[in-house]
Structures are given as C-alpha cells and as structure tokens.
mmCIF file of C-alpha atoms in Angstrom:
data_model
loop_
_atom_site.group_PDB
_atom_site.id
_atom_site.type_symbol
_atom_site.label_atom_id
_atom_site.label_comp_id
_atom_site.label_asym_id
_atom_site.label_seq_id
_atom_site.Cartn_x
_atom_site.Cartn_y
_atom_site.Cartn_z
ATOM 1 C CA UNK B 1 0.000 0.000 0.000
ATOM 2 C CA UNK B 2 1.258 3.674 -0.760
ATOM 3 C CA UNK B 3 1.480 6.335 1.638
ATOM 4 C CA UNK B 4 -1.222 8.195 -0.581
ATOM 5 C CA UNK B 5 -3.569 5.433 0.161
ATOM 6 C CA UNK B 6 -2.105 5.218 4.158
ATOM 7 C CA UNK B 7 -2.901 8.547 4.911
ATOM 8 C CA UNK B 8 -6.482 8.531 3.189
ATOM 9 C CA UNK B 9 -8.656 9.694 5.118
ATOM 10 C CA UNK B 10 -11.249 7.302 4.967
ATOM 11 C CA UNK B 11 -11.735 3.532 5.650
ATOM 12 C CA UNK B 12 -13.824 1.900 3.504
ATOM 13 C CA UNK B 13 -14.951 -2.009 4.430
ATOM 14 C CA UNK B 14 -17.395 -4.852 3.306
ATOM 15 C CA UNK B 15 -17.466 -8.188 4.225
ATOM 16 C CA UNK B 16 -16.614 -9.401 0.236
ATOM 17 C CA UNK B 17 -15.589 -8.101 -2.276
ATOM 18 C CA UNK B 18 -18.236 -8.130 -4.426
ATOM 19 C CA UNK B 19 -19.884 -6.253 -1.338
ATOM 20 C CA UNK B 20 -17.078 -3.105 -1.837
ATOM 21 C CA UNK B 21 -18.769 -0.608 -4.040
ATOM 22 C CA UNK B 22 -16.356 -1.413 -6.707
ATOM 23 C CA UNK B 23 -13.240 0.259 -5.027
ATOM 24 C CA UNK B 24 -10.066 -1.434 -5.941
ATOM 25 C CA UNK B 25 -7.160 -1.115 -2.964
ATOM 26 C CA UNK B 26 -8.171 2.677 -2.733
ATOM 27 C CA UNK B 27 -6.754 6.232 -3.640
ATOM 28 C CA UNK B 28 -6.381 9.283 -1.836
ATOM 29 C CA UNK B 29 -9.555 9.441 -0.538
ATOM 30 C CA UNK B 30 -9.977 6.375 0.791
ATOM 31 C CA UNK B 31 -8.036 2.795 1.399
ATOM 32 C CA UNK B 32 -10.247 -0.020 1.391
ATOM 33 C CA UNK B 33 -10.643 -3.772 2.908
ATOM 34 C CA UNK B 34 -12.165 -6.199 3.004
ATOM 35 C CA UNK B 35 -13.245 -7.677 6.536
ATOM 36 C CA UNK B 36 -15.131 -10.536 6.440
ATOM 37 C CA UNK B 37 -18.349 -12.367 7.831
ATOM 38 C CA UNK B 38 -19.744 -12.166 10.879
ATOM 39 C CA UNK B 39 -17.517 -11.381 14.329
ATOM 40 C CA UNK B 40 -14.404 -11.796 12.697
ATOM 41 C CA UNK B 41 -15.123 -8.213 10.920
ATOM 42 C CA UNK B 42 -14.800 -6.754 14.133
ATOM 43 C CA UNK B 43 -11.509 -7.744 14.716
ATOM 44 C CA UNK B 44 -10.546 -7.304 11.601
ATOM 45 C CA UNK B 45 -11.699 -3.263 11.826
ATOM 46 C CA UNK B 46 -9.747 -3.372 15.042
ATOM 47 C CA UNK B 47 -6.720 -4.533 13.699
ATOM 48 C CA UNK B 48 -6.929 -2.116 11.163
ATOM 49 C CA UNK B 49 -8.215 1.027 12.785
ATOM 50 C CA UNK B 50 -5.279 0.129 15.290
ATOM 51 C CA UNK B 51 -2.724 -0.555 12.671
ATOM 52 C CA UNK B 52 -4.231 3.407 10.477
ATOM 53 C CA UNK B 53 -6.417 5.655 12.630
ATOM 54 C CA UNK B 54 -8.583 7.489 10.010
ATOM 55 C CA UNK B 55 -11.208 9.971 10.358
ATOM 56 C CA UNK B 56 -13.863 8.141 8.957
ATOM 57 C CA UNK B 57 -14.763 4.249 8.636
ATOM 58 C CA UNK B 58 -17.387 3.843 5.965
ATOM 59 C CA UNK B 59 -18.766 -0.204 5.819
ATOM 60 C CA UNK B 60 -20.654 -1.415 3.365
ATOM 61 C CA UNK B 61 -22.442 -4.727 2.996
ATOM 62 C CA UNK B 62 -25.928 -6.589 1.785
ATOM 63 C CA UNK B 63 -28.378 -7.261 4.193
ATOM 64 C CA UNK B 64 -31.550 -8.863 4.174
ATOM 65 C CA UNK B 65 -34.869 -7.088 4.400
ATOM 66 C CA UNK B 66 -36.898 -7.153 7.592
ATOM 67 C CA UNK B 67 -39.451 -4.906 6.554
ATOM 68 C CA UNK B 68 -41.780 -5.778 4.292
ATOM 69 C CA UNK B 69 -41.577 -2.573 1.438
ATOM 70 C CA UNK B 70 -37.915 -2.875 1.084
ATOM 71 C CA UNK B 71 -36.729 -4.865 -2.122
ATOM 72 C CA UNK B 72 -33.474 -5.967 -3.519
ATOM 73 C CA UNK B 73 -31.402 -3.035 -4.078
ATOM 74 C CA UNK B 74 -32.891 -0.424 -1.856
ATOM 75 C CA UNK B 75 -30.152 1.126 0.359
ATOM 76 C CA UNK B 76 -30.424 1.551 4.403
ATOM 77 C CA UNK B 77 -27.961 3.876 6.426
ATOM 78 C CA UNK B 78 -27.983 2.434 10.172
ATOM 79 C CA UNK B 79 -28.195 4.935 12.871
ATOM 80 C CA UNK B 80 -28.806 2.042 15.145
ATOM 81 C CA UNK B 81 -26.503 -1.248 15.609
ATOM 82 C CA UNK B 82 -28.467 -3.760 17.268
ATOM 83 C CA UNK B 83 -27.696 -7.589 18.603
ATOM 84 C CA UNK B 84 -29.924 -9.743 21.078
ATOM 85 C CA UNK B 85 -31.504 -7.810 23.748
ATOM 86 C CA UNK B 86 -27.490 -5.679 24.448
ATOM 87 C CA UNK B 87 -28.137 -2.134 24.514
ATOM 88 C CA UNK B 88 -28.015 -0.444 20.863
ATOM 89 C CA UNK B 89 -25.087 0.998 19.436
ATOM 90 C CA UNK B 90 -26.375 4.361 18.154
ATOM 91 C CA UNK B 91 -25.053 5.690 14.417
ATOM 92 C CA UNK B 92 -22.638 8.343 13.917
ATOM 93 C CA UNK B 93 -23.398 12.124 13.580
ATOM 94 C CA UNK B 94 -22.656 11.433 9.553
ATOM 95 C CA UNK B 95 -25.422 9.147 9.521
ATOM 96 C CA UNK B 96 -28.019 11.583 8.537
ATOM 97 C CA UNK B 97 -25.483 13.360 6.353
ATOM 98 C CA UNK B 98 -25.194 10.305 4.210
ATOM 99 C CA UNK B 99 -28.951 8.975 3.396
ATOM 100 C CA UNK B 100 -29.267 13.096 2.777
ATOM 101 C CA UNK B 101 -26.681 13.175 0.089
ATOM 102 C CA UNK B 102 -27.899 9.853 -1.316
ATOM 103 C CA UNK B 103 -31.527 11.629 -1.272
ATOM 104 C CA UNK B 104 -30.078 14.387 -2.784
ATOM 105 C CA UNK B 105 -28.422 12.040 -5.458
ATOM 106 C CA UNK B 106 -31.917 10.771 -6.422
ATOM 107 C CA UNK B 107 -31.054 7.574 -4.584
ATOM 108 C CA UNK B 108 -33.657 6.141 -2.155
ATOM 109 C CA UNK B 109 -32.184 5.752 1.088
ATOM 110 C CA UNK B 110 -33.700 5.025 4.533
ATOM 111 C CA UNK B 111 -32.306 5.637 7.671
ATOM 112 C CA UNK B 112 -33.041 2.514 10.085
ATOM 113 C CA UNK B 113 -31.409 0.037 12.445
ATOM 114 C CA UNK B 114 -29.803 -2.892 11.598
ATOM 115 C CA UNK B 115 -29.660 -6.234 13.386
ATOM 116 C CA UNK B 116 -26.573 -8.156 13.285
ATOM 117 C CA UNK B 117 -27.524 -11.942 14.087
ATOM 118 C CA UNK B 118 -24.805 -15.021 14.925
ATOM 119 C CA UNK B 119 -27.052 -17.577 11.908
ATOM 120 C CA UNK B 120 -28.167 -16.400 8.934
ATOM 121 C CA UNK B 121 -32.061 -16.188 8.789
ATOM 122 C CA UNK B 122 -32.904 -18.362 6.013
ATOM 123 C CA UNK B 123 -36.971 -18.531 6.024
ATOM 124 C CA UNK B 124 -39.529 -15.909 6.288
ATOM 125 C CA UNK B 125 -40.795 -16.989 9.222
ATOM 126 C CA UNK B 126 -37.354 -15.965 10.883
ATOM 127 C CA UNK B 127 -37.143 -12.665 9.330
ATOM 128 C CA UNK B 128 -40.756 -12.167 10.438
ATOM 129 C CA UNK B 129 -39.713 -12.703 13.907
ATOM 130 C CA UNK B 130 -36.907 -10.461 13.913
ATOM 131 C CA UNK B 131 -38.902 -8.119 12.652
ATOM 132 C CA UNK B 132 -41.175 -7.989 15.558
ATOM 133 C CA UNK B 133 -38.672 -8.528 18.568
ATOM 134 C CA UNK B 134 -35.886 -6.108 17.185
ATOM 135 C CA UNK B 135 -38.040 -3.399 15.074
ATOM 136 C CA UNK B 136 -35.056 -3.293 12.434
ATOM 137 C CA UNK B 137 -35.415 -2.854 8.882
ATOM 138 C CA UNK B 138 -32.660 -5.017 7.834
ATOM 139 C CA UNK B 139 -30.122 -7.938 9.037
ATOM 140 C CA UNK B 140 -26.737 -8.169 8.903
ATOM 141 C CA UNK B 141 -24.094 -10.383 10.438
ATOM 142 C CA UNK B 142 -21.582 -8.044 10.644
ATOM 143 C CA UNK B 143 -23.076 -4.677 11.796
ATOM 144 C CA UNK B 144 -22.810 -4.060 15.818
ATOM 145 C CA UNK B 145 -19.279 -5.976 15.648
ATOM 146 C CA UNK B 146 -17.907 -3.280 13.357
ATOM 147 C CA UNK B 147 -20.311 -0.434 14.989
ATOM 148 C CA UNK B 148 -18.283 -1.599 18.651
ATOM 149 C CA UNK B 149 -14.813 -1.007 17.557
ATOM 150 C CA UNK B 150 -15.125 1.840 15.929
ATOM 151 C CA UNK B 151 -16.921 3.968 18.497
ATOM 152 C CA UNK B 152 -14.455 2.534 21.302
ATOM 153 C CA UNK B 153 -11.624 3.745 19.402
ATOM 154 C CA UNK B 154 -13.598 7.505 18.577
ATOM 155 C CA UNK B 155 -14.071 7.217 14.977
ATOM 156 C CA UNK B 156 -17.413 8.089 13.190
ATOM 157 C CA UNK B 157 -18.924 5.101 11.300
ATOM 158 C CA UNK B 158 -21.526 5.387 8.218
ATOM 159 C CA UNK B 159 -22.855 1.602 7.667
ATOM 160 C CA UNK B 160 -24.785 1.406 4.432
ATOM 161 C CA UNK B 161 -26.560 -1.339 3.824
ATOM 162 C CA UNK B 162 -28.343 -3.017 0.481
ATOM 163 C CA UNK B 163 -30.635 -5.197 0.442
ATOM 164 C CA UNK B 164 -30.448 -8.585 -1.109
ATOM 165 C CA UNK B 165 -33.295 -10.489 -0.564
ATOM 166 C CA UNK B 166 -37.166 -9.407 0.480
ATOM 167 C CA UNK B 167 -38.778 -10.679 3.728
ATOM 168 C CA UNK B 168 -40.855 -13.115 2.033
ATOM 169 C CA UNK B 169 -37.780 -14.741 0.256
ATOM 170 C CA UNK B 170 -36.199 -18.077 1.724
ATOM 171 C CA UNK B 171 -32.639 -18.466 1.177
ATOM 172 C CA UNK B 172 -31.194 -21.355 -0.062
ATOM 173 C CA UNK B 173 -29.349 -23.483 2.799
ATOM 174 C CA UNK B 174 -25.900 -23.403 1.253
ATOM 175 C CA UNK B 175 -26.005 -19.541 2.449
ATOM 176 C CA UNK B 176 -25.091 -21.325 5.798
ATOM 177 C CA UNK B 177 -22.430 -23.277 5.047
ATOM 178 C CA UNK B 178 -20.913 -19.895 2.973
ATOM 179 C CA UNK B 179 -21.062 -17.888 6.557
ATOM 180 C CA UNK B 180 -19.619 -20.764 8.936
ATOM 181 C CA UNK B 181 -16.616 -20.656 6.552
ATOM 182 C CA UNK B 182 -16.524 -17.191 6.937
ATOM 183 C CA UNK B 183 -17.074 -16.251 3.025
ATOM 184 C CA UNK B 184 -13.723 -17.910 1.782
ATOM 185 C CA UNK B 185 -14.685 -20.208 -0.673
ATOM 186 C CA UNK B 186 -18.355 -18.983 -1.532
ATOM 187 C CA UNK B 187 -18.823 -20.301 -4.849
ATOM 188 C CA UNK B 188 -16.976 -23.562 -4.226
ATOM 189 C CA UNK B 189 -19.858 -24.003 -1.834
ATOM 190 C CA UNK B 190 -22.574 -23.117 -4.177
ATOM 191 C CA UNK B 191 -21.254 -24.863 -6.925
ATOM 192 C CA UNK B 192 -21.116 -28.410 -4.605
ATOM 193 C CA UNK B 193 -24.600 -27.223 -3.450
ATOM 194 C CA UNK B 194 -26.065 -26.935 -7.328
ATOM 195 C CA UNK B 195 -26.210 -30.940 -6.632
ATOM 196 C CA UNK B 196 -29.593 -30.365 -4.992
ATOM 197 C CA UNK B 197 -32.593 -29.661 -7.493
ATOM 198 C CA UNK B 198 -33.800 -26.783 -4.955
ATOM 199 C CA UNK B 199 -30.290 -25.221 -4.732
ATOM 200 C CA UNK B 200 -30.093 -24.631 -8.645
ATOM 201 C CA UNK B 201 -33.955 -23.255 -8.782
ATOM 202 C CA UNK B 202 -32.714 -20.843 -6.104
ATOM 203 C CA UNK B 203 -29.421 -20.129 -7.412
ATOM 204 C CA UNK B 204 -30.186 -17.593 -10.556
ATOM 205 C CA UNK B 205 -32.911 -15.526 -8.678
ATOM 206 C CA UNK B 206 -30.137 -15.060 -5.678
ATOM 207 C CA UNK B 207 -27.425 -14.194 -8.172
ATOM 208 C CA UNK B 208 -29.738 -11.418 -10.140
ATOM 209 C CA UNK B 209 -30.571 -10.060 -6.589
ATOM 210 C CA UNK B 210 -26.678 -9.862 -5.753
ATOM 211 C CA UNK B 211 -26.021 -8.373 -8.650
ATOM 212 C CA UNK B 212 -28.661 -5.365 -7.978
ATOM 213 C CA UNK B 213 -27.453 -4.730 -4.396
ATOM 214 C CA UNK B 214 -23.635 -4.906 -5.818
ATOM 215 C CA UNK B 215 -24.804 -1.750 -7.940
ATOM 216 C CA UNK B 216 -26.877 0.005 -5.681
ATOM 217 C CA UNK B 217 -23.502 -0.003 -2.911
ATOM 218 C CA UNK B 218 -21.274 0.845 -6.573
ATOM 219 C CA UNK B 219 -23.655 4.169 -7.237
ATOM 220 C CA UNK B 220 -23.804 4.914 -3.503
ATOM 221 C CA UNK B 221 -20.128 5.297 -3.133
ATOM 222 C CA UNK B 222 -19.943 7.057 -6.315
ATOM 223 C CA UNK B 223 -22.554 9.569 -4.791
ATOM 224 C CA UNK B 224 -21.267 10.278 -1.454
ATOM 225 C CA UNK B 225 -17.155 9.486 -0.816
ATOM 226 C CA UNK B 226 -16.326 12.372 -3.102
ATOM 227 C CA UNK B 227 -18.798 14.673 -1.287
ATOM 228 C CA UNK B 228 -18.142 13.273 2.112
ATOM 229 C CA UNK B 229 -14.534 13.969 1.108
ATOM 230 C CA UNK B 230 -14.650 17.619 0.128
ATOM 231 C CA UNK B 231 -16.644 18.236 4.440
ATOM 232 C CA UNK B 232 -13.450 16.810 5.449
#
C-alpha cells in the first residue's frame, strides 16, 4: 500500500468483495478492505483502525430485508446497531449526512437500524420474527461488531446497507455453510450445493438479486465518498 492510500482519510470495508462498491485497494480518498463475515469483521476493523487511525470508517455490505416494502437493491444507512436484547449501538453524527446526500443524489435511502444476528435467517418466518422482537429494517451479520470497535476507538462510522433479498424470500441453505466458513470459498460451496434440485432453482434468482445490491452499494459510493470527502 502507498502512503497516498495510508494517509487517506477514509476507511472503507465490506465483508466481500463483491460487497465493496467497486473500489479497488483505494486512492487518496480512501483505502479499502475487506473484513469478512460475521464477528471476525470486528476484529478485523480493530486490527486495522489500530494498525491506520482514520477519520472516517465507511462499511458497506448486503443485508436482508426485515421490513416488508424494502426490495433488492434499496439502500439503508444504520443509525442504530443492534444484537440480542445488548443495549443499541447508536449511528454516527454522519449518519443523517449520508442517506441526505444519497436523497439528494436521487437515490432512495432510509435511515433505520440494523440487526446483526450469529445464523443467517434463512426462512420468512425468521425474518418475520426479527422483525417484531428487534423493530429493524434489515439484518446483517456483521453490523454491531464493526459499529463496537469503531466507536471505542472515537471514529465516526456510516454503515450502508443493500438489500439482497425481500422478507418473504427463503434463502437457499448453502447460504449457511458460505457464513460458517466465513465467506472464503463462496462459490466452491454453491457450486457443490447446485447438486440439490432446490439449490439450482434458487441459485439464478439469488445471483440477479446480488447483482442489484452490488450496484446500488457501486452508485452509492460514487454519490457520497467524493462529497463526504470535500466536508473533510
């Protein structure tokens, strides 16, 4: 990494790369990484934050939908990181700032919390549940791990969040298998999955939805790093 991109100062994350926005290994404004699934993002952000103090951490990620309205693609900013019945972690000052400049960028953004879970929920009937106990509009696995180490070390988080699949849409069981092994070898799993009749009938669908949140985070960072920048 360059000193150009070392002294950026933002920190942009996602769990995968396909998750990033479309950043490469960052520029001037902003060095990039990627984190992870689930708890191990959190120590990966706290490695890194340790490592490069920056002035801003931006994570991205998909989630899935809680709420009923919200469909592949639509965009949440957290100002909320929730987890179990633990106290929230409330969203930076920037949080409003954000889903105002994607607003302003004719992109539909809601502000909302976000419930990071240990399983993935796979069935409606989960999501539905969540829904009720947590009042979130999305779910995330990664969320209130990253949310923790970044306001113990000071530094103002924007989470942004894209949907991937509605509430009413079961996810395919290999999904699990993806997240215990953390992400690494995601379509080696899907592909030994395709075995199963129901896997390929869910497969394509899942894919097209990825591929709509991938550009919704892509024309979200487009639309508010440079501005977010230029305040800085």
């Amino acid at each position: 990494m360059g000193t150009e991109t070392a002294t950026a100062p933002f920190l942009t994350i996602a769990p995968t790369q396909r998750e990033l926005g479309g950043l490469g290994y960052g520029n001037a404004r902003t060095r990039t990484s990627i984190v992870g699934i689930g708890r191990v993002a959190g120590e990966q952000v706290a490695a890194l934050l340790d490592a490069a103090p920056c002035r801003l951490l931006v994570s991205l990620g998909y989630a899935g939908a809680l709420e009923s309205h919200l469909h592949p693609g639509d965009l949440v900013v957290a100002n909320a990181y929730l987890h179990g019945a633990s106290a929230p972690v409330p969203g930076a000052l920037h949080t409003t700032r954000a889903a105002m400049l994607l607003r302003q960028a004719g992109i539909s953004a809601l502000e909302g919390p976000v419930l990071t879970v240990d399983e993935p929920l796979l069935s409606p009937r989960a999501k539905r549940r969540a829904f009720y106990g947590s009042g979130a509009l999305v779910v995330d696995m990664e969320g209130r791990w990253i949310a923790e180490e970044a306001t113990s070390r000071g530094v103002p988080l924007i989470g942004i969040r894209a949907v991937l699949d509605e509430a009413h849409y079961p996810l395919p069981s290999f999904i699990a298998t993806i997240v215990a092994d953390e992400g690494r070898q995601e379509w080696a799993h899907a592909l030994r999955a395709m075995s199963h009749p129901s896997a390929v009938r869910s497969f394509l669908p899942l894919a097209l939805k990825s591929r709509g949140a991938s550009r919704a985070l892509q024309t979200a960072v487009q639309s508010i790093l440079p501005e977010l920048a230029r305040q800085l």
